[in-house]
Coordinates of N, CA and C in Angstrom, one line a residue:
Chain B
X1 N 14.5 -54.2 -19.8 CA 15.5 -53.2 -19.3 C 14.9 -51.8 -19.6
X2 N 15.6 -50.8 -19.3 CA 15.1 -49.4 -19.4 C 15.0 -49.1 -20.9
X3 N 14.0 -48.3 -21.3 CA 13.9 -47.9 -22.6 C 13.2 -46.5 -22.7
X4 N 13.4 -45.9 -23.8 CA 12.8 -44.6 -24.1 C 12.1 -44.7 -25.4
X5 N 10.8 -44.4 -25.4 CA 10.0 -44.4 -26.7 C 9.8 -43.0 -27.2
X6 N 9.9 -42.8 -28.5 CA 9.8 -41.5 -29.0 C 8.8 -41.5 -30.2
X7 N 8.0 -40.5 -30.3 CA 7.0 -40.3 -31.3 C 6.8 -38.9 -31.7
X8 N 6.6 -38.6 -33.0 CA 6.5 -39.6 -34.1 C 7.9 -39.9 -34.7
X9 N 8.0 -40.8 -35.6 CA 9.3 -41.1 -36.1 C 9.6 -40.1 -37.3
X10 N 8.6 -39.6 -37.9 CA 8.8 -38.6 -38.9 C 7.7 -37.5 -38.7
X11 N 8.1 -36.2 -38.9 CA 7.2 -35.1 -38.7 C 7.5 -34.1 -39.8
X12 N 6.4 -33.7 -40.5 CA 6.6 -32.7 -41.5 C 5.7 -31.5 -41.2
X13 N 6.2 -30.3 -41.2 CA 5.5 -29.1 -40.9 C 5.8 -28.0 -41.9
X14 N 4.9 -27.0 -41.9 CA 5.1 -25.8 -42.8 C 6.0 -24.8 -42.0
X15 N 6.8 -24.1 -42.7 CA 7.6 -23.1 -42.0 C 6.7 -22.1 -41.2
X16 N 7.1 -21.8 -40.0 CA 6.3 -21.0 -39.2 C 5.3 -21.7 -38.2
X17 N 5.0 -23.0 -38.5 CA 4.2 -23.8 -37.6 C 5.0 -24.3 -36.5
X18 N 4.3 -24.9 -35.5 CA 5.0 -25.5 -34.4 C 5.2 -27.0 -34.6
X19 N 6.2 -27.5 -33.9 CA 6.4 -29.0 -34.0 C 6.6 -29.5 -32.5
X20 N 5.9 -30.7 -32.3 CA 6.0 -31.3 -31.0 C 6.5 -32.7 -31.1
X21 N 7.4 -33.1 -30.3 CA 8.0 -34.5 -30.3 C 7.8 -35.0 -28.9
X22 N 7.3 -36.2 -28.7 CA 7.0 -36.7 -27.4 C 7.8 -38.0 -27.1
X23 N 8.2 -38.1 -25.8 CA 8.9 -39.2 -25.4 C 8.4 -39.8 -24.0
X24 N 8.5 -41.1 -23.9 CA 8.1 -41.7 -22.6 C 9.3 -42.6 -22.2
X25 N 9.6 -42.5 -20.9 CA 10.7 -43.3 -20.3 C 10.2 -44.3 -19.3
X26 N 11.0 -45.4 -19.1 CA 10.5 -46.5 -18.2 C 11.1 -46.5 -16.9
X27 N 12.4 -46.0 -16.8 CA 13.1 -46.1 -15.5 C 12.7 -44.9 -14.6
X28 N 12.0 -45.2 -13.5 CA 11.6 -44.1 -12.6 C 12.7 -43.4 -11.9
X29 N 13.9 -44.0 -12.0 CA 15.1 -43.3 -11.4 C 15.7 -42.3 -12.3
X30 N 15.2 -42.2 -13.5 CA 15.8 -41.2 -14.4 C 15.5 -39.8 -13.9
X31 N 16.6 -38.9 -14.0 CA 16.4 -37.6 -13.4 C 17.0 -36.5 -14.3
X32 N 17.4 -36.9 -15.5 CA 18.0 -35.9 -16.4 C 17.6 -36.3 -17.8
X33 N 17.1 -35.3 -18.6 CA 16.4 -35.5 -19.9 C 16.9 -34.6 -20.9
X34 N 18.0 -34.9 -21.7 CA 18.5 -34.0 -22.7 C 17.8 -34.3 -24.0
X35 N 17.8 -33.3 -24.9 CA 17.4 -33.4 -26.3 C 18.6 -33.0 -27.2
X36 N 18.7 -33.9 -28.2 CA 19.8 -33.7 -29.2 C 19.3 -33.5 -30.6
X37 N 20.0 -32.6 -31.3 CA 19.7 -32.4 -32.7 C 20.8 -33.0 -33.6
X38 N 20.5 -33.8 -34.6 CA 21.6 -34.3 -35.4 C 21.3 -33.9 -36.9
X39 N 22.2 -33.2 -37.4 CA 22.2 -32.8 -38.8 C 22.9 -33.8 -39.6
X40 N 22.6 -33.8 -40.9 CA 23.2 -34.9 -41.8 C 24.7 -34.9 -41.8
X41 N 25.2 -36.1 -41.5 CA 26.7 -36.3 -41.5 C 27.4 -35.8 -40.3
X42 N 26.6 -35.4 -39.3 CA 27.3 -34.9 -38.0 C 26.8 -35.7 -36.8
X43 N 27.5 -35.5 -35.7 CA 27.1 -36.1 -34.5 C 26.0 -35.4 -33.8
X44 N 25.3 -36.0 -32.9 CA 24.2 -35.3 -32.2 C 24.8 -34.1 -31.4
X45 N 24.0 -33.1 -31.2 CA 24.4 -31.9 -30.5 C 23.3 -31.5 -29.5
X46 N 23.6 -31.3 -28.3 CA 22.7 -31.0 -27.2 C 22.0 -29.6 -27.5
X47 N 20.7 -29.6 -27.5 CA 20.0 -28.3 -27.8 C 19.3 -27.8 -26.5
X48 N 18.8 -28.7 -25.7 CA 18.1 -28.2 -24.4 C 18.0 -29.5 -23.5
X49 N 18.0 -29.2 -22.3 CA 17.8 -30.3 -21.3 C 17.0 -29.9 -20.2
X50 N 16.5 -30.9 -19.4 CA 15.7 -30.6 -18.2 C 15.9 -31.6 -17.2
X51 N 15.9 -31.2 -15.9 CA 16.1 -32.1 -14.8 C 14.8 -32.4 -14.2
X52 N 14.7 -33.4 -13.3 CA 13.5 -33.9 -12.8 C 12.8 -33.0 -11.8
X53 N 13.5 -32.0 -11.3 CA 12.9 -31.1 -10.4 C 12.3 -29.9 -11.0
X54 N 12.2 -29.9 -12.4 CA 11.7 -28.8 -13.1 C 10.6 -29.3 -14.1
X55 N 9.5 -28.6 -14.2 CA 8.4 -29.0 -15.1 C 8.5 -28.5 -16.5
X56 N 9.2 -27.4 -16.7 CA 9.2 -26.8 -18.0 C 10.5 -25.9 -18.1
X57 N 11.1 -25.9 -19.3 CA 12.2 -25.0 -19.5 C 12.2 -24.5 -20.9
X58 N 12.5 -23.2 -21.1 CA 12.4 -22.6 -22.4 C 13.7 -21.9 -22.8
X59 N 14.0 -22.0 -24.1 CA 15.2 -21.3 -24.6 C 14.9 -20.8 -26.0
X60 N 14.5 -19.6 -26.1 CA 14.1 -18.9 -27.3 C 12.9 -19.7 -28.0
X61 N 13.1 -20.3 -29.1 CA 12.0 -21.0 -29.8 C 11.8 -22.4 -29.4
X62 N 12.6 -22.9 -28.5 CA 12.4 -24.3 -28.1 C 12.1 -24.4 -26.6
X63 N 11.3 -25.4 -26.3 CA 10.9 -25.6 -24.9 C 10.8 -27.1 -24.7
X64 N 11.0 -27.5 -23.4 CA 10.8 -28.9 -23.1 C 9.9 -28.9 -21.8
X65 N 9.0 -29.9 -21.8 CA 8.1 -30.1 -20.6 C 8.3 -31.5 -20.1
X66 N 8.1 -31.6 -18.8 CA 8.3 -32.9 -18.2 C 7.2 -33.2 -17.2
X67 N 6.6 -34.4 -17.4 CA 5.6 -34.9 -16.4 C 6.2 -36.1 -15.8
X68 N 6.8 -36.0 -14.6 CA 7.5 -37.1 -14.0 C 6.5 -38.2 -13.5
X69 N 5.3 -37.8 -13.2 CA 4.3 -38.8 -12.7 C 4.0 -39.7 -13.9
X70 N 3.8 -39.2 -15.0 CA 3.4 -40.0 -16.2 C 4.6 -40.5 -16.9
X71 N 5.8 -40.0 -16.6 CA 7.1 -40.4 -17.2 C 7.0 -40.0 -18.7
X72 N 6.5 -38.8 -18.9 CA 6.5 -38.2 -20.3 C 7.3 -36.9 -20.3
X73 N 8.0 -36.7 -21.4 CA 8.6 -35.4 -21.7 C 8.5 -35.1 -23.2
X74 N 8.4 -33.8 -23.5 CA 8.2 -33.3 -24.8 C 9.1 -32.2 -25.2
X75 N 9.3 -32.1 -26.5 CA 10.1 -31.0 -27.1 C 9.1 -30.2 -28.0
X76 N 9.1 -28.9 -27.8 CA 8.2 -28.0 -28.6 C 9.1 -27.0 -29.3
X77 N 8.9 -26.9 -30.6 CA 9.6 -25.9 -31.4 C 8.6 -25.0 -32.0
X78 N 8.7 -23.7 -31.7 CA 7.7 -22.8 -32.3 C 8.4 -22.0 -33.5
X79 N 7.5 -21.5 -34.3 CA 8.0 -20.7 -35.5 C 9.1 -21.4 -36.2
X80 N 8.8 -22.6 -36.6 CA 9.8 -23.4 -37.2 C 10.4 -22.8 -38.5
X81 N 11.7 -23.1 -38.7 CA 12.4 -22.6 -39.9 C 13.1 -23.7 -40.6
X82 N 13.4 -23.6 -41.9 CA 14.0 -24.7 -42.6 C 15.2 -25.2 -42.0
X83 N 16.0 -24.4 -41.3 CA 17.2 -24.9 -40.7 C 16.9 -25.8 -39.4
X84 N 15.7 -25.8 -39.0 CA 15.3 -26.8 -37.9 C 15.2 -28.2 -38.4
X85 N 15.2 -28.4 -39.7 CA 15.1 -29.7 -40.3 C 16.3 -30.5 -39.9
X86 N 16.1 -31.7 -39.3 CA 17.1 -32.5 -38.7 C 16.5 -33.7 -38.1
X87 N 17.3 -34.6 -37.5 CA 16.8 -35.7 -36.6 C 17.0 -35.2 -35.2
X88 N 15.9 -35.4 -34.4 CA 15.9 -35.0 -33.0 C 15.8 -36.3 -32.1
X89 N 16.7 -36.4 -31.1 CA 16.7 -37.5 -30.2 C 16.4 -37.0 -28.8
X90 N 15.5 -37.7 -28.1 CA 15.3 -37.5 -26.7 C 16.2 -38.6 -25.9
X91 N 16.4 -38.3 -24.7 CA 17.2 -39.3 -23.9 C 16.9 -39.1 -22.4
X92 N 17.2 -40.2 -21.7 CA 17.0 -40.2 -20.3 C 18.2 -40.8 -19.6
X93 N 18.6 -40.2 -18.5 CA 19.7 -40.8 -17.7 C 19.4 -40.7 -16.2
X94 N 20.1 -41.6 -15.5 CA 19.9 -41.7 -14.1 C 21.0 -41.0 -13.4
X95 N 20.9 -40.8 -12.1 CA 21.9 -40.1 -11.3 C 23.3 -40.7 -11.5
X96 N 24.3 -39.8 -11.7 CA 25.6 -40.3 -12.2 C 25.7 -40.0 -13.7
X97 N 24.6 -40.4 -14.4 CA 24.4 -39.9 -15.7 C 25.2 -40.4 -16.9
X98 N 26.1 -41.3 -16.6 CA 26.9 -41.8 -17.8 C 26.3 -42.9 -18.5
X99 N 25.2 -43.4 -18.1 CA 24.4 -44.4 -18.9 C 23.2 -43.7 -19.3
X100 N 23.2 -43.3 -20.6 CA 22.1 -42.5 -21.1 C 21.3 -43.4 -22.1
X101 N 20.0 -43.5 -22.0 CA 19.2 -44.3 -23.0 C 18.5 -43.3 -23.9
X102 N 18.7 -43.5 -25.2 CA 18.2 -42.6 -26.3 C 16.9 -43.2 -26.9
X103 N 16.0 -42.3 -27.3 CA 14.9 -42.6 -28.1 C 15.4 -42.9 -29.5
X104 N 14.4 -43.4 -30.4 CA 14.8 -43.9 -31.7 C 15.0 -42.7 -32.7
X105 N 14.5 -41.5 -32.3 CA 14.7 -40.3 -33.2 C 13.5 -39.9 -33.9
X106 N 13.4 -38.6 -34.2 CA 12.3 -38.1 -35.0 C 12.9 -37.3 -36.1
X107 N 12.6 -37.6 -37.4 CA 13.1 -36.8 -38.5 C 12.1 -35.7 -38.8
X108 N 12.5 -34.5 -38.6 CA 11.7 -33.3 -38.8 C 12.0 -32.6 -40.1
X109 N 11.0 -32.4 -40.9 CA 11.1 -31.7 -42.1 C 10.3 -30.4 -42.0
X110 N 10.9 -29.3 -42.3 CA 10.3 -28.0 -42.3 C 10.2 -27.5 -43.7
X111 N 9.0 -27.4 -44.2 CA 8.8 -27.0 -45.6 C 8.7 -25.5 -45.8
X112 N 9.5 -24.9 -46.6 CA 9.5 -23.5 -46.9 C 8.3 -23.1 -47.7
Chain N
X1 N 39.8 -25.5 -29.0 CA 39.5 -26.9 -28.7 C 38.9 -27.6 -29.9
X2 N 39.5 -28.8 -30.2 CA 38.9 -29.5 -31.4 C 37.6 -30.3 -30.9
X3 N 37.5 -30.5 -29.6 CA 36.3 -31.2 -29.2 C 36.6 -32.7 -29.2
X4 N 35.7 -33.5 -29.8 CA 35.8 -34.9 -29.9 C 36.2 -35.2 -31.3
X5 N 37.3 -35.9 -31.5 CA 37.8 -36.2 -32.9 C 37.7 -37.7 -33.1
X6 N 37.1 -38.2 -34.1 CA 37.0 -39.6 -34.4 C 37.7 -39.9 -35.8
X7 N 38.4 -41.0 -35.8 CA 39.0 -41.4 -37.1 C 38.9 -42.9 -37.2
X8 N 38.8 -43.5 -38.4 CA 38.5 -42.8 -39.6 C 37.1 -42.3 -39.7
X9 N 36.7 -41.6 -40.8 CA 35.3 -41.2 -41.0 C 34.5 -42.3 -41.7
X10 N 35.2 -43.1 -42.5 CA 34.6 -44.2 -43.2 C 35.6 -45.4 -43.2
X11 N 35.0 -46.6 -43.2 CA 35.8 -47.8 -43.2 C 35.0 -48.9 -43.8
X12 N 35.6 -49.7 -44.6 CA 35.0 -51.0 -45.1 C 35.9 -52.1 -44.7
X13 N 35.3 -53.1 -44.1 CA 36.0 -54.3 -43.7 C 35.4 -55.6 -44.3
X14 N 36.2 -56.6 -44.3 CA 35.7 -57.9 -44.7 C 35.4 -58.7 -43.4
X15 N 34.5 -59.6 -43.4 CA 34.1 -60.4 -42.2 C 35.4 -61.0 -41.7
X16 N 35.6 -60.9 -40.4 CA 36.7 -61.6 -39.7 C 37.9 -60.6 -39.5
X17 N 37.9 -59.5 -40.2 CA 39.0 -58.6 -40.0 C 38.9 -57.8 -38.7
X18 N 40.0 -57.3 -38.2 CA 40.0 -56.5 -37.0 C 40.3 -55.1 -37.3
X19 N 39.9 -54.2 -36.5 CA 40.3 -52.8 -36.6 C 40.0 -52.0 -35.3
X20 N 40.6 -50.9 -35.2 CA 40.4 -50.0 -34.1 C 39.8 -48.7 -34.5
X21 N 38.7 -48.3 -34.0 CA 38.2 -46.9 -34.2 C 38.8 -46.0 -33.1
X22 N 39.3 -44.9 -33.6 CA 40.0 -44.0 -32.6 C 39.1 -42.9 -32.2
X23 N 39.2 -42.5 -30.9 CA 38.5 -41.3 -30.4 C 39.4 -40.6 -29.5
X24 N 39.4 -39.3 -29.6 CA 40.2 -38.4 -28.8 C 39.5 -37.1 -28.4
X25 N 39.6 -36.7 -27.2 CA 39.0 -35.4 -26.8 C 40.0 -34.6 -26.0
X26 N 39.8 -33.3 -26.2 CA 40.8 -32.3 -25.6 C 40.1 -31.4 -24.6
X27 N 39.0 -31.9 -24.1 CA 38.3 -31.0 -23.1 C 38.5 -31.5 -21.7
X28 N 39.4 -32.4 -21.5 CA 39.7 -32.9 -20.1 C 38.4 -33.5 -19.4
X29 N 37.5 -34.1 -20.2 CA 36.3 -34.7 -19.7 C 36.7 -36.1 -19.0
X30 N 36.0 -36.3 -17.9 CA 36.2 -37.6 -17.2 C 35.6 -38.8 -18.0
X31 N 34.4 -38.6 -18.5 CA 33.6 -39.7 -19.0 C 33.7 -39.7 -20.6
X32 N 33.8 -40.9 -21.1 CA 33.8 -41.1 -22.5 C 32.9 -42.4 -22.8
X33 N 32.3 -42.3 -24.0 CA 31.3 -43.4 -24.3 C 31.4 -43.7 -25.8
X34 N 31.1 -45.0 -26.1 CA 30.9 -45.3 -27.5 C 29.5 -45.8 -27.8
X35 N 28.8 -45.3 -28.9 CA 27.5 -45.6 -29.3 C 27.5 -46.1 -30.7
X36 N 26.5 -47.0 -31.0 CA 26.3 -47.3 -32.4 C 24.9 -46.8 -32.8
X37 N 24.8 -46.3 -34.0 CA 23.5 -45.8 -34.5 C 23.0 -46.6 -35.7
X38 N 21.9 -47.2 -35.5 CA 21.3 -48.0 -36.6 C 19.9 -47.4 -36.9
X39 N 19.5 -47.5 -38.2 CA 18.2 -46.9 -38.6 C 17.1 -47.4 -37.7
X40 N 16.3 -46.4 -37.2 CA 15.1 -46.7 -36.4 C 15.4 -47.1 -35.0
X41 N 16.7 -47.1 -34.6 CA 17.0 -47.6 -33.2 C 17.7 -46.6 -32.4
X42 N 17.9 -45.4 -32.9 CA 18.6 -44.4 -32.1 C 20.0 -44.7 -31.8
X43 N 20.5 -44.3 -30.7 CA 21.9 -44.5 -30.3 C 21.9 -45.6 -29.1
X44 N 22.7 -46.6 -29.3 CA 22.8 -47.6 -28.3 C 24.2 -47.6 -27.7
X45 N 24.3 -47.7 -26.4 CA 25.6 -47.6 -25.7 C 26.3 -48.9 -25.8
X46 N 27.6 -48.9 -26.3 CA 28.4 -50.1 -26.4 C 29.3 -50.3 -25.1
X47 N 30.1 -49.3 -24.9 CA 31.0 -49.3 -23.7 C 31.1 -47.9 -23.2
X48 N 31.5 -47.7 -22.0 CA 31.8 -46.4 -21.5 C 32.9 -46.4 -20.4
X49 N 33.4 -45.2 -20.1 CA 34.5 -45.1 -19.2 C 34.3 -43.9 -18.3
X50 N 34.5 -44.1 -17.0 CA 34.3 -43.0 -16.1 C 35.6 -42.3 -15.7
X51 N 36.7 -42.8 -16.3 CA 38.0 -42.3 -16.0 C 39.1 -43.2 -16.5
X52 N 40.3 -42.7 -16.6 CA 41.5 -43.5 -17.1 C 41.6 -44.8 -16.3
X53 N 41.7 -45.9 -17.0 CA 41.8 -47.2 -16.3 C 40.5 -47.9 -15.9
X54 N 39.4 -47.2 -16.2 CA 38.1 -47.7 -15.8 C 37.1 -47.8 -17.0
X55 N 36.6 -49.0 -17.3 CA 35.7 -49.1 -18.4 C 34.6 -50.0 -17.9
X56 N 33.4 -50.0 -18.6 CA 32.3 -50.8 -18.3 C 31.4 -51.0 -19.5
X57 N 30.6 -52.1 -19.4 CA 29.8 -52.4 -20.6 C 28.5 -51.6 -20.6
X58 N 28.0 -51.3 -21.9 CA 26.7 -50.7 -22.0 C 25.7 -51.7 -22.5
X59 N 24.8 -51.3 -23.3 CA 23.7 -52.2 -23.8 C 24.1 -53.3 -24.7
X60 N 25.0 -52.9 -25.6 CA 25.4 -53.9 -26.7 C 26.9 -54.1 -26.8
X61 N 27.5 -54.7 -25.8 CA 29.0 -54.7 -25.8 C 29.6 -55.9 -26.6
X62 N 28.8 -56.9 -26.9 CA 29.4 -58.1 -27.5 C 30.1 -57.8 -28.9
X63 N 31.3 -58.3 -29.0 CA 32.1 -58.1 -30.2 C 33.0 -56.9 -30.2
X64 N 33.0 -56.1 -29.1 CA 33.7 -54.9 -29.0 C 34.6 -54.9 -27.7
X65 N 35.8 -54.3 -27.8 CA 36.6 -54.1 -26.6 C 37.0 -52.7 -26.6
X66 N 37.3 -52.2 -25.3 CA 37.7 -50.8 -25.2 C 38.8 -50.8 -24.1
X67 N 39.6 -49.7 -24.1 CA 40.5 -49.5 -23.0 C 40.6 -48.0 -22.8
X68 N 41.1 -47.6 -21.7 CA 41.2 -46.1 -21.4 C 42.5 -45.9 -20.7
X69 N 43.6 -45.8 -21.4 CA 44.9 -45.6 -20.7 C 45.2 -44.2 -20.4
X70 N 44.5 -43.2 -21.1 CA 44.7 -41.8 -20.8 C 43.3 -41.2 -20.8
X71 N 43.3 -40.0 -20.2 CA 42.0 -39.2 -20.2 C 41.5 -38.9 -21.6
X72 N 42.5 -38.6 -22.5 CA 42.1 -38.1 -23.8 C 41.6 -39.2 -24.8
X73 N 42.1 -40.4 -24.7 CA 41.8 -41.4 -25.7 C 40.9 -42.5 -25.3
X74 N 40.1 -43.0 -26.2 CA 39.2 -44.1 -25.8 C 38.9 -44.9 -27.1
X75 N 39.8 -45.8 -27.5 CA 39.7 -46.5 -28.7 C 38.7 -47.7 -28.6
X76 N 38.0 -48.0 -29.7 CA 37.1 -49.1 -29.7 C 37.6 -50.1 -30.7
X77 N 37.7 -51.4 -30.2 CA 38.3 -52.4 -31.1 C 37.3 -53.4 -31.5
X78 N 37.3 -53.8 -32.7 CA 36.5 -54.9 -33.3 C 37.5 -56.0 -33.6
X79 N 37.4 -57.1 -32.8 CA 38.4 -58.2 -33.0 C 38.2 -59.0 -34.2
X80 N 37.0 -59.3 -34.5 CA 36.6 -60.1 -35.7 C 35.3 -59.6 -36.2
X81 N 35.4 -58.7 -37.2 CA 34.2 -57.9 -37.7 C 33.2 -58.9 -38.3
X82 N 31.9 -58.5 -38.0 CA 30.8 -59.3 -38.5 C 29.8 -58.3 -39.3
X83 N 29.1 -58.8 -40.3 CA 28.1 -57.9 -41.0 C 27.2 -57.2 -40.0
X84 N 26.8 -57.8 -38.9 CA 25.9 -57.2 -37.9 C 26.5 -55.9 -37.3
X85 N 27.8 -55.7 -37.5 CA 28.5 -54.6 -36.9 C 28.5 -53.4 -37.9
X86 N 27.9 -53.6 -39.0 CA 27.8 -52.5 -40.0 C 26.9 -51.4 -39.3
X87 N 27.4 -50.2 -39.2 CA 26.7 -49.2 -38.4 C 27.4 -47.9 -38.5
X88 N 26.9 -46.8 -37.9 CA 27.6 -45.6 -37.7 C 27.9 -45.5 -36.2
X89 N 29.2 -45.3 -35.9 CA 29.7 -45.3 -34.5 C 30.0 -43.9 -34.1
X90 N 29.5 -43.6 -32.9 CA 29.8 -42.2 -32.3 C 30.5 -42.4 -31.0
X91 N 31.5 -41.6 -30.8 CA 32.2 -41.4 -29.6 C 31.7 -40.1 -28.9
X92 N 31.5 -40.2 -27.6 CA 31.1 -39.0 -26.9 C 32.0 -38.8 -25.6
X93 N 32.2 -37.6 -25.3 CA 32.9 -37.3 -24.0 C 31.9 -36.4 -23.2
X94 N 32.1 -36.5 -21.9 CA 31.1 -35.7 -21.1 C 31.7 -35.4 -19.7
X95 N 31.0 -34.5 -19.1 CA 31.4 -34.1 -17.7 C 30.1 -34.0 -16.9
X96 N 30.2 -34.2 -15.7 CA 29.0 -34.1 -14.8 C 29.0 -32.8 -14.1
X97 N 27.9 -32.0 -14.3 CA 27.9 -30.7 -13.8 C 26.8 -30.6 -12.7
X98 N 27.2 -30.1 -11.6 CA 26.3 -29.9 -10.4 C 25.6 -28.6 -10.5
X99 N 24.3 -28.6 -10.4 CA 23.6 -27.3 -10.4 C 22.4 -27.5 -9.5
X100 N 22.2 -26.7 -8.6 CA 21.1 -26.8 -7.6 C 21.2 -28.1 -6.8
X101 N 22.4 -28.6 -6.6 CA 22.5 -29.8 -5.8 C 22.3 -31.1 -6.6
X102 N 22.0 -30.9 -7.9 CA 21.7 -32.1 -8.7 C 22.7 -32.2 -9.9
X103 N 23.1 -33.4 -10.3 CA 24.1 -33.5 -11.3 C 23.4 -33.8 -12.7
X104 N 24.0 -33.4 -13.7 CA 23.6 -33.8 -15.1 C 24.9 -34.0 -15.9
X105 N 24.7 -34.9 -16.8 CA 25.8 -35.4 -17.7 C 25.7 -34.8 -19.1
X106 N 26.5 -33.8 -19.4 CA 26.4 -33.2 -20.7 C 27.4 -33.8 -21.7
X107 N 26.8 -34.4 -22.7 CA 27.7 -35.2 -23.7 C 28.0 -34.4 -24.9
X108 N 29.2 -34.5 -25.4 CA 29.7 -33.9 -26.7 C 30.1 -35.1 -27.6
X109 N 29.5 -35.0 -28.8 CA 29.7 -36.1 -29.7 C 30.7 -35.8 -30.8
X110 N 31.4 -36.8 -31.3 CA 32.2 -36.7 -32.5 C 31.4 -36.8 -33.7
X111 N 32.0 -36.7 -34.9 CA 31.2 -36.6 -36.1 C 30.9 -38.0 -36.6
X112 N 31.4 -39.1 -36.0 CA 31.0 -40.4 -36.4 C 32.0 -41.1 -37.3
X113 N 31.9 -42.5 -37.3 CA 32.6 -43.3 -38.2 C 31.6 -44.2 -38.8
X114 N 31.5 -44.2 -40.2 CA 30.6 -45.1 -40.9 C 31.3 -46.3 -41.3
X115 N 30.9 -47.5 -40.7 CA 31.6 -48.8 -40.9 C 30.7 -49.7 -41.6
X116 N 31.3 -50.3 -42.7 CA 30.6 -51.4 -43.4 C 31.4 -52.6 -43.3
X117 N 30.7 -53.7 -43.0 CA 31.4 -55.0 -42.9 C 30.7 -55.9 -44.0
X118 N 31.6 -56.4 -44.9 CA 31.0 -57.2 -46.0 C 31.2 -58.7 -45.8

């Protein structure tokens, strides 16, 4: 079946450094790729998303890139801050969008 | 708006017991979903609904039932709890937004229910 692979599972960076999380999806019909941030004891929250007709999208310190040919998409966080520490999930969904497949998550630690 | 409200926050069950996890949203979203989150496995879709009276199965539906009698509520029922159902359960509601001729489904999650089955 469809799946989304996410790497790394854990990432530790120094405050101010950049963090990159990578995902690969299997369903070529996927056309919408959201990224969620989950803080301890809370539900996931959408932080940025990208559609298949766009190669890159940026929102302040976070950016997402998509390579549809290779079925890869990545999250980039620049100038990381301690409050960026959380679990990040990538996801992929197909047209209609209500069946979303999530990656296994990346636990990001930002050391002050 | 309260968003998506899940109750209870924590629950401990014995094997074989039944219970209902409640989920309510006040954003008038058409779509609602239930996920379970297990360590190292991300979020897996259990059941979803595209509107009142319509439900369908996700990746891991066995052992769970749902119904959607109103737009606001989407309860998840465990008829006979098993230890394998120990997990954190998240409810999400969503709407499909058209932009540039293409749709995307933006999901809003509740805070979760942590369930332990002994």
